[in-house]
XYZ file of C-alpha atoms in Angstrom:
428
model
C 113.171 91.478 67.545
C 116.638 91.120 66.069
C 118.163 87.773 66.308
C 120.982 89.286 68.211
C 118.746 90.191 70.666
C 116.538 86.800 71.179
C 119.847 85.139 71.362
C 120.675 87.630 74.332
C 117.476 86.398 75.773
C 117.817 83.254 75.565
C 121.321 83.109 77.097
C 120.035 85.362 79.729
C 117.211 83.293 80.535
C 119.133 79.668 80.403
C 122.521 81.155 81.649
C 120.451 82.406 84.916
C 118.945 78.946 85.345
C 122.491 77.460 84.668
C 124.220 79.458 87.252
C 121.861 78.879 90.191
C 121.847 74.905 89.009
C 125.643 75.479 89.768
C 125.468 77.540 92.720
C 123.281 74.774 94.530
C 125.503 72.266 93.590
C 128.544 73.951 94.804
C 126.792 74.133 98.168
C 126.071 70.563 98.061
C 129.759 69.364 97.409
C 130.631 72.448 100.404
C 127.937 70.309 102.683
C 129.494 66.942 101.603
C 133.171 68.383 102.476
C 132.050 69.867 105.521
C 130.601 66.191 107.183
C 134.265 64.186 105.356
C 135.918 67.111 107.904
C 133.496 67.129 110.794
C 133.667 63.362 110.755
C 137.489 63.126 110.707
C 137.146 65.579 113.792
C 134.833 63.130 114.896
C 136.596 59.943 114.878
C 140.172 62.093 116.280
C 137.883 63.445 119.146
C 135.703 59.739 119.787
C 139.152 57.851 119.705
C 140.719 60.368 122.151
C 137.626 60.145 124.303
C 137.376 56.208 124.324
C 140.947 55.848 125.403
C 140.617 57.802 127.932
C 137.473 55.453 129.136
C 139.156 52.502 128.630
C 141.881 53.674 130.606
C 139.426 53.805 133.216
C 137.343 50.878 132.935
C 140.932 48.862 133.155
C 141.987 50.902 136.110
C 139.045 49.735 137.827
C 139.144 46.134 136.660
C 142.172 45.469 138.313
C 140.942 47.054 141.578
C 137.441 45.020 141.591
C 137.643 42.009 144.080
C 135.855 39.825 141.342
C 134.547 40.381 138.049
C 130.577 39.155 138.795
C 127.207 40.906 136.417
C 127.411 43.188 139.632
C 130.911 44.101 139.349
C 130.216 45.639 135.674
C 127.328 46.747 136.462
C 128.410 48.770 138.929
C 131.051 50.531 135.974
C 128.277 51.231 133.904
C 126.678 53.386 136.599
C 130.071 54.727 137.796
C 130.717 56.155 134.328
C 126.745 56.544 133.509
C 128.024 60.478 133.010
C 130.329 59.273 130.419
C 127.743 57.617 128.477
C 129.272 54.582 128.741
C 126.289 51.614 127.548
C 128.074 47.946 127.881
C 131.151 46.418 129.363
C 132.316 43.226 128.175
C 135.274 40.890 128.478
C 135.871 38.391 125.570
C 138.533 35.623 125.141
C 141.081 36.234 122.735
C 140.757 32.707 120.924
C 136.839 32.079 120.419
C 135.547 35.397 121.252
C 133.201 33.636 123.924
C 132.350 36.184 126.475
C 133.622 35.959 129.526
C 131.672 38.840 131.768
C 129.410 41.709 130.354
C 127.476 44.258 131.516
C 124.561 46.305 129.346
C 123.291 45.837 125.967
C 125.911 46.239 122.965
C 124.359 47.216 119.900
C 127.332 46.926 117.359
C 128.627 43.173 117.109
C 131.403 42.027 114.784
C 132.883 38.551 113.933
C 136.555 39.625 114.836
C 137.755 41.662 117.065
C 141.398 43.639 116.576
C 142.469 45.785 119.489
C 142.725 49.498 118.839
C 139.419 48.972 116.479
C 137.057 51.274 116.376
C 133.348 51.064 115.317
C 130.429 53.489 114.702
C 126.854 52.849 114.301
C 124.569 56.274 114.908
C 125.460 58.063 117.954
C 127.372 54.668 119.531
C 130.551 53.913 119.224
C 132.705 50.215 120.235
C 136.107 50.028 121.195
C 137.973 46.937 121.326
C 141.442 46.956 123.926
C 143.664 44.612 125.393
C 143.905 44.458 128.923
C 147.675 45.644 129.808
C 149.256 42.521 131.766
C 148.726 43.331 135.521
C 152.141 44.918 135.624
C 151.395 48.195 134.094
C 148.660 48.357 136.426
C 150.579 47.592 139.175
C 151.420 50.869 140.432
C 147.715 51.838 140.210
C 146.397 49.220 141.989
C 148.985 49.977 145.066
C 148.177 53.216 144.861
C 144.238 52.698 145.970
C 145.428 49.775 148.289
C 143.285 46.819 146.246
C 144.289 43.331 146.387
C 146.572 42.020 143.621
C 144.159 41.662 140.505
C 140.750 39.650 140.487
C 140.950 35.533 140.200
C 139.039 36.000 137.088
C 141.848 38.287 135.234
C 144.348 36.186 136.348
C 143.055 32.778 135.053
C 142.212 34.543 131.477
C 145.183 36.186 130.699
C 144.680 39.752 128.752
C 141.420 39.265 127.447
C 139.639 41.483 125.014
C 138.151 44.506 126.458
C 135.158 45.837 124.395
C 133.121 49.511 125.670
C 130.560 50.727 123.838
C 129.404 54.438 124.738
C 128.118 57.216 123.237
C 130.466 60.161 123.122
C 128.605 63.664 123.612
C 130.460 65.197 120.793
C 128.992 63.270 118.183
C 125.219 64.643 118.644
C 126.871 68.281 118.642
C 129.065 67.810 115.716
C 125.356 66.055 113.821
C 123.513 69.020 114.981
C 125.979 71.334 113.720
C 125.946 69.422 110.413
C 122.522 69.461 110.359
C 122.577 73.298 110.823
C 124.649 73.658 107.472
C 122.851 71.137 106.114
C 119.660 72.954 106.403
C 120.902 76.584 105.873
C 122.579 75.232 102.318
C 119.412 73.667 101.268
C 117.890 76.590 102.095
C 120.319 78.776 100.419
C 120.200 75.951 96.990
C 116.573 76.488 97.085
C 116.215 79.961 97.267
C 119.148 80.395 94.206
C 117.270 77.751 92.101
C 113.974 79.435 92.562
C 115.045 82.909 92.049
C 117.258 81.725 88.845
C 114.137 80.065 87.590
C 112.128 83.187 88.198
C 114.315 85.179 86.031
C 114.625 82.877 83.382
C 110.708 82.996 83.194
C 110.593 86.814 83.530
C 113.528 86.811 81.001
C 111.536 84.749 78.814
C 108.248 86.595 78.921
C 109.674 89.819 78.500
C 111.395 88.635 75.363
C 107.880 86.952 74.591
C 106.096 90.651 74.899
C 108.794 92.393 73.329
C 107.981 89.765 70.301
C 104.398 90.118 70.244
C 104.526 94.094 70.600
C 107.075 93.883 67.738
C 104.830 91.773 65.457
C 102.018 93.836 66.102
C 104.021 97.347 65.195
C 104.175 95.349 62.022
C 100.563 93.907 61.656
C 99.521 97.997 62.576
C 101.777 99.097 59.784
C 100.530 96.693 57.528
C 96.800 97.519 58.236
C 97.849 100.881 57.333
C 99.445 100.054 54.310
C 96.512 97.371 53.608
C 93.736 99.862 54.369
C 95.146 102.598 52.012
C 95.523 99.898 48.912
C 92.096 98.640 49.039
C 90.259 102.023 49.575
C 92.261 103.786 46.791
C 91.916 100.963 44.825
C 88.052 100.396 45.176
C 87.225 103.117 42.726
C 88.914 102.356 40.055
C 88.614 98.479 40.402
C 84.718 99.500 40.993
C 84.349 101.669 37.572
C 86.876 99.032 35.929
C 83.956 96.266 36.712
C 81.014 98.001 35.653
C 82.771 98.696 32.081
C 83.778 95.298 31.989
C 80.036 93.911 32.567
C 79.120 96.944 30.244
C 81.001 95.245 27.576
C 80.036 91.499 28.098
C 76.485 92.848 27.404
C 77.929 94.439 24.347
C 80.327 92.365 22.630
C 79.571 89.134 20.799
C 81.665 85.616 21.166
C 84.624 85.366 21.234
C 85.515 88.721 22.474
C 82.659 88.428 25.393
C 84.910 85.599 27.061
C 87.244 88.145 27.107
C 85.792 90.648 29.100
C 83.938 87.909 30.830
C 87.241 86.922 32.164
C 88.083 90.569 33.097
C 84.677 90.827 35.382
C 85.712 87.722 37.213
C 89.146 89.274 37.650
C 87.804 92.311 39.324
C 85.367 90.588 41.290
C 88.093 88.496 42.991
C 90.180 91.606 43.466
C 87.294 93.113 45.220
C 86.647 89.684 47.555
C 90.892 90.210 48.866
C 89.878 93.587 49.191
C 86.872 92.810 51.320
C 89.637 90.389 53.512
C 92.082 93.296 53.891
C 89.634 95.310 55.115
C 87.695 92.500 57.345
C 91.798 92.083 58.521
C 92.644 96.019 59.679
C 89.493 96.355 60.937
C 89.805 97.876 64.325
C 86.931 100.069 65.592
C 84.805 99.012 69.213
C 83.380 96.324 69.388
C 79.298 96.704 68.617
C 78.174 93.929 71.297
C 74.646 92.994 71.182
C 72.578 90.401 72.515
C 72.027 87.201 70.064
C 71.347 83.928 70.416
C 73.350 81.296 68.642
C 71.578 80.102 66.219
C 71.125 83.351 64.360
C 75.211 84.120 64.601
C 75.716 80.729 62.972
C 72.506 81.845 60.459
C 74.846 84.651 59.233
C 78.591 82.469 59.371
C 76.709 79.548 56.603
C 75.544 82.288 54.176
C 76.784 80.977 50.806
C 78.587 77.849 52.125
C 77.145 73.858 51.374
C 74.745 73.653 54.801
C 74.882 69.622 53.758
C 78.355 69.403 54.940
C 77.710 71.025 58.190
C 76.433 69.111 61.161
C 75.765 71.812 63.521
C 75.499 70.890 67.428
C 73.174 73.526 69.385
C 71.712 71.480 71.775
C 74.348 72.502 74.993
C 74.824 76.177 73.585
C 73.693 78.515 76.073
C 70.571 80.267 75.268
C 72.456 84.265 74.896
C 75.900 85.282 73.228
C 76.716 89.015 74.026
C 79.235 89.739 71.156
C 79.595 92.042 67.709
C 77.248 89.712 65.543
C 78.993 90.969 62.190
C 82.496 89.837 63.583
C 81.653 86.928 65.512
C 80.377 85.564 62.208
C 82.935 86.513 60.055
C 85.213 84.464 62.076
C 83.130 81.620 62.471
C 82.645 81.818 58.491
C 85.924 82.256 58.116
C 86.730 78.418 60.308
C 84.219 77.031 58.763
C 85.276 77.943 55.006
C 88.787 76.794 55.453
C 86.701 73.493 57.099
C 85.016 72.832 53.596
C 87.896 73.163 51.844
C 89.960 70.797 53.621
C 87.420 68.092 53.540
C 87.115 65.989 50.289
C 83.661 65.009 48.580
C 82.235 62.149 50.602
C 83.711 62.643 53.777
C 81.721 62.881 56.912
C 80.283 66.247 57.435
C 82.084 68.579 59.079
C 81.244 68.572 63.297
C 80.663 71.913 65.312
C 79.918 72.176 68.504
C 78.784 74.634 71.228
C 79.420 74.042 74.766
C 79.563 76.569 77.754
C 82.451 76.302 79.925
C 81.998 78.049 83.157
C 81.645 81.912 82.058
C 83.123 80.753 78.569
C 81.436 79.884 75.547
C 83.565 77.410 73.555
C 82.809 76.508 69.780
C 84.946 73.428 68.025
C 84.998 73.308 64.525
C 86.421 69.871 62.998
C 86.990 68.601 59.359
C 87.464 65.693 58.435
C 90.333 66.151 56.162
C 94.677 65.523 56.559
C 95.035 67.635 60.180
C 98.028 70.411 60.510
C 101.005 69.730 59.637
C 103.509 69.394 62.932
C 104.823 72.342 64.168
C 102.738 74.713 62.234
C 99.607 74.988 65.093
C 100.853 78.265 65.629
C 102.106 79.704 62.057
C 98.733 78.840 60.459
C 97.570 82.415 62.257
C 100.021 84.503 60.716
C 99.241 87.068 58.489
C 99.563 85.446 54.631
C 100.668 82.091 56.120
C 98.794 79.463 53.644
C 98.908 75.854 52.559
C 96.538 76.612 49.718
C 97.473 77.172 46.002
C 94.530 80.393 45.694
C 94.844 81.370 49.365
C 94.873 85.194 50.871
C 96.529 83.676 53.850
C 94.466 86.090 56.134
C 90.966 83.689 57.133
C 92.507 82.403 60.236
C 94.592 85.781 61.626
C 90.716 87.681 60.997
C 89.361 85.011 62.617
C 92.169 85.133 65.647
C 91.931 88.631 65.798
C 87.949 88.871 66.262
C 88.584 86.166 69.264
C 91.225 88.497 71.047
C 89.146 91.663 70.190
C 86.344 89.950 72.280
C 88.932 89.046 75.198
C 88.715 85.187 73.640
C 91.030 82.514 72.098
C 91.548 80.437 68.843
C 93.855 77.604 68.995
C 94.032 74.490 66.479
C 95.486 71.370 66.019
C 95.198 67.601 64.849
C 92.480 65.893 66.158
C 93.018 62.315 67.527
C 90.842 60.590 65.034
C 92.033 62.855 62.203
C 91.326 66.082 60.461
C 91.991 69.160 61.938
C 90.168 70.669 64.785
C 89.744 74.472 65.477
C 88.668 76.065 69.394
C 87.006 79.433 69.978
C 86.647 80.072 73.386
C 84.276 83.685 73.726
C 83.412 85.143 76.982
C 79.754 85.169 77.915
C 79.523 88.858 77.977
C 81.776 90.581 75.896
C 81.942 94.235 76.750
C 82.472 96.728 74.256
C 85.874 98.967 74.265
């Protein structure tokens, strides 16, 4: 994949995240606008509907006889439809109250005429009684008596209503309505942003890994032609070379001493290549564990391998040949990464549901961070003599047989390797 192109991806994916992100909060700062306007609507609507109560309540102060508990009582029933809660009458100087009616709900320490409070669905107005003659004309008009005693002995006192005007629980439920749809909306545009940026991101993923393995292919091919045609000649190049150590006297035996351990190590990379672009079916048999590890510690120190058995489950179905190459292959690179003296190197077998899961630790300086995952590609080594090709075998025998191999730094040092096998591995 081009960088142009994993760039595109990557803009893609985080640009789609971005945009929703955005998107939901533009919806949040429309829902926070919307309640700023439905409450100004609010308090022009309350404040139009409390004067108009008040205006009512005063009308039908000054036509009450006398201003007893059952005088405002009666007011709160008379405008029950009106919502209206408590009726009170304070003094102007100390606030005292004078008469009341109901239970208020919203107190304050001051009171200003013309005020205005909210608290929930309940609101409290605070008037001044107009002096009896602006009332005047209403008062003839029903035929009451001039003004209660009361009124007249406590000149304008404060008038204070609380009720609970009908508009506010429509205007909350319609706020609520928005409220809800726009979360729903945010949600929905975060999700499906997030979505894509996954999708985005595992396409570019599978593009990637269908890219790299055009190349591994091509270099199998490549790899595979290199060591067969050179097997023959590196094969009769060998056999004259040990012809000739048999032959030839000091110092020139040495010489062709030297040349028979070259060939021989050309013909051990050749032997990786080929374990490396190996690709046929898988030849799954049935095997027990201890003879697949019997075939991975051919050749390597068996003193500085502490081999755990006793939770292995009692059948493996996989290719024995491969299976062991890998395992050889972990447990190579184990023994070289340990130094001399060290505590042996640990493996362990453990079943894991319908997994079989084999850890391989040394006891040497871990990975390196950030290289976990570039330790399994092709020719990627940390050694001076290394093919570079021990763990991508290895990783490619695991994913033949439908498994993993993952590494990393263990907690108490050294490295620590993790192939997971199915039980049964089925043959392709």
């Amino acid at each position: 994949m081009s960088e142009r192109h994993r760039r595109w991806s990557w803009w893609a994916g985080k640009g789609a995240l971005a945009m929703g992100t955005l998107a939901a909060l533009a919806l949040a700062v429309t829902v926070l606008f919307a309640q700023h306007a439905l409450n100004d609507a609010t308090d022009v609507v309350i404040r139009g509907d409390g004067d108009t109560l008040v205006s009512s309540v005063v009308v039908d102060l000054w036509e009450a006889k006398s201003l007893t508990s059952e005088t405002l009582t009666s007011l709160l029933e008379k405008h029950e439809a009106r919502r209206l809660h408590y009726v009170g009458l304070l003094d102007r100087q100390d606030h005292h109250v004078i008469a009341e009616a109901g239970t208020a709900t919203i107190t304050k320490a001051s009171y200003m005429p013309g005020e205005t409070l909210r608290r929930g669905q309940r609101v409290r107005l605070v008037a001044l009684i107009p002096p009896r003659a602006e009332t005047r004309a209403a008062t003839r008009a029903s035929g009451a008596p001039d003004g209660p005693a009361l009124l007249q002995s406590n000149p304008r006192p404060y008038l204070v209503v609380e009720f609970e005007p009908p508009v506010i629980e429509r205007l909350q439920e319609v706020l609520l309505r928005i409220a809800v749809v726009a979360t729903v909306a945010a949600v929905v545009l975060i999700a499906f942003a997030a979505a894509w940026s996954r999708t985005t991101a595992r396409l570019s993923a599978v593009q990637q890994q269908m890219e790299g393995e055009r190349q591994l292919v091509a270099l199998g091919r490549a790899s595979s032609v290199i060591a067969h045609e050179l097997r023959n000649p590196l094969a009769a190049l060998k056999g004259h070379a040990q012809l000739l150590v048999e032959d030839l006297a000091e110092p020139a035996r040495s010489k062709a001493t030297r040349v028979v351990d070259g060939a021989e190590r050309l013909e051990r990379l050749m032997g990786v290549l080929l374990d490396f672009v190996r690709d046929g079916p898988l030849d799954v048999q049935a095997v027990t564990p201890a003879v697949v590890f019997e075939r991975a510690l051919v050749d390597l120190p068996k003193d500085r391998i502490r081999l755990d058995l006793s939770r292995a489950p009692g059948t493996l179905h996989v290719d024995v040949e491969r299976t062991a190459l890998a395992l050889r292959n972990l447990l190579q690179n184990a023994v070289q990464a340990t130094p001399d003296g060290a505590e042996p190197i640990e493996v362990h077998i453990v079943t894991d549901g319908r997994k079989v899961v084999v850890e391989v630790r040394d006891h040497g300086a871990g990975l390196a961070p950030g290289i976990e995952t570039q330790i399994f590609d092709p020719f990627m080594t940390t050694k001076a003599r290394g093919t570079g090709l021990g763990l991508s075998v290895a990783r490619r025998i695991a994913e033949q047989h439908h498994g993993t191999l993952t590494g990393e730094t263990h907690g108490g040092g050294g490295a620590l390797f993790r192939l997971v096998l199915p039980l049964e591995s089925k043959p392709e």
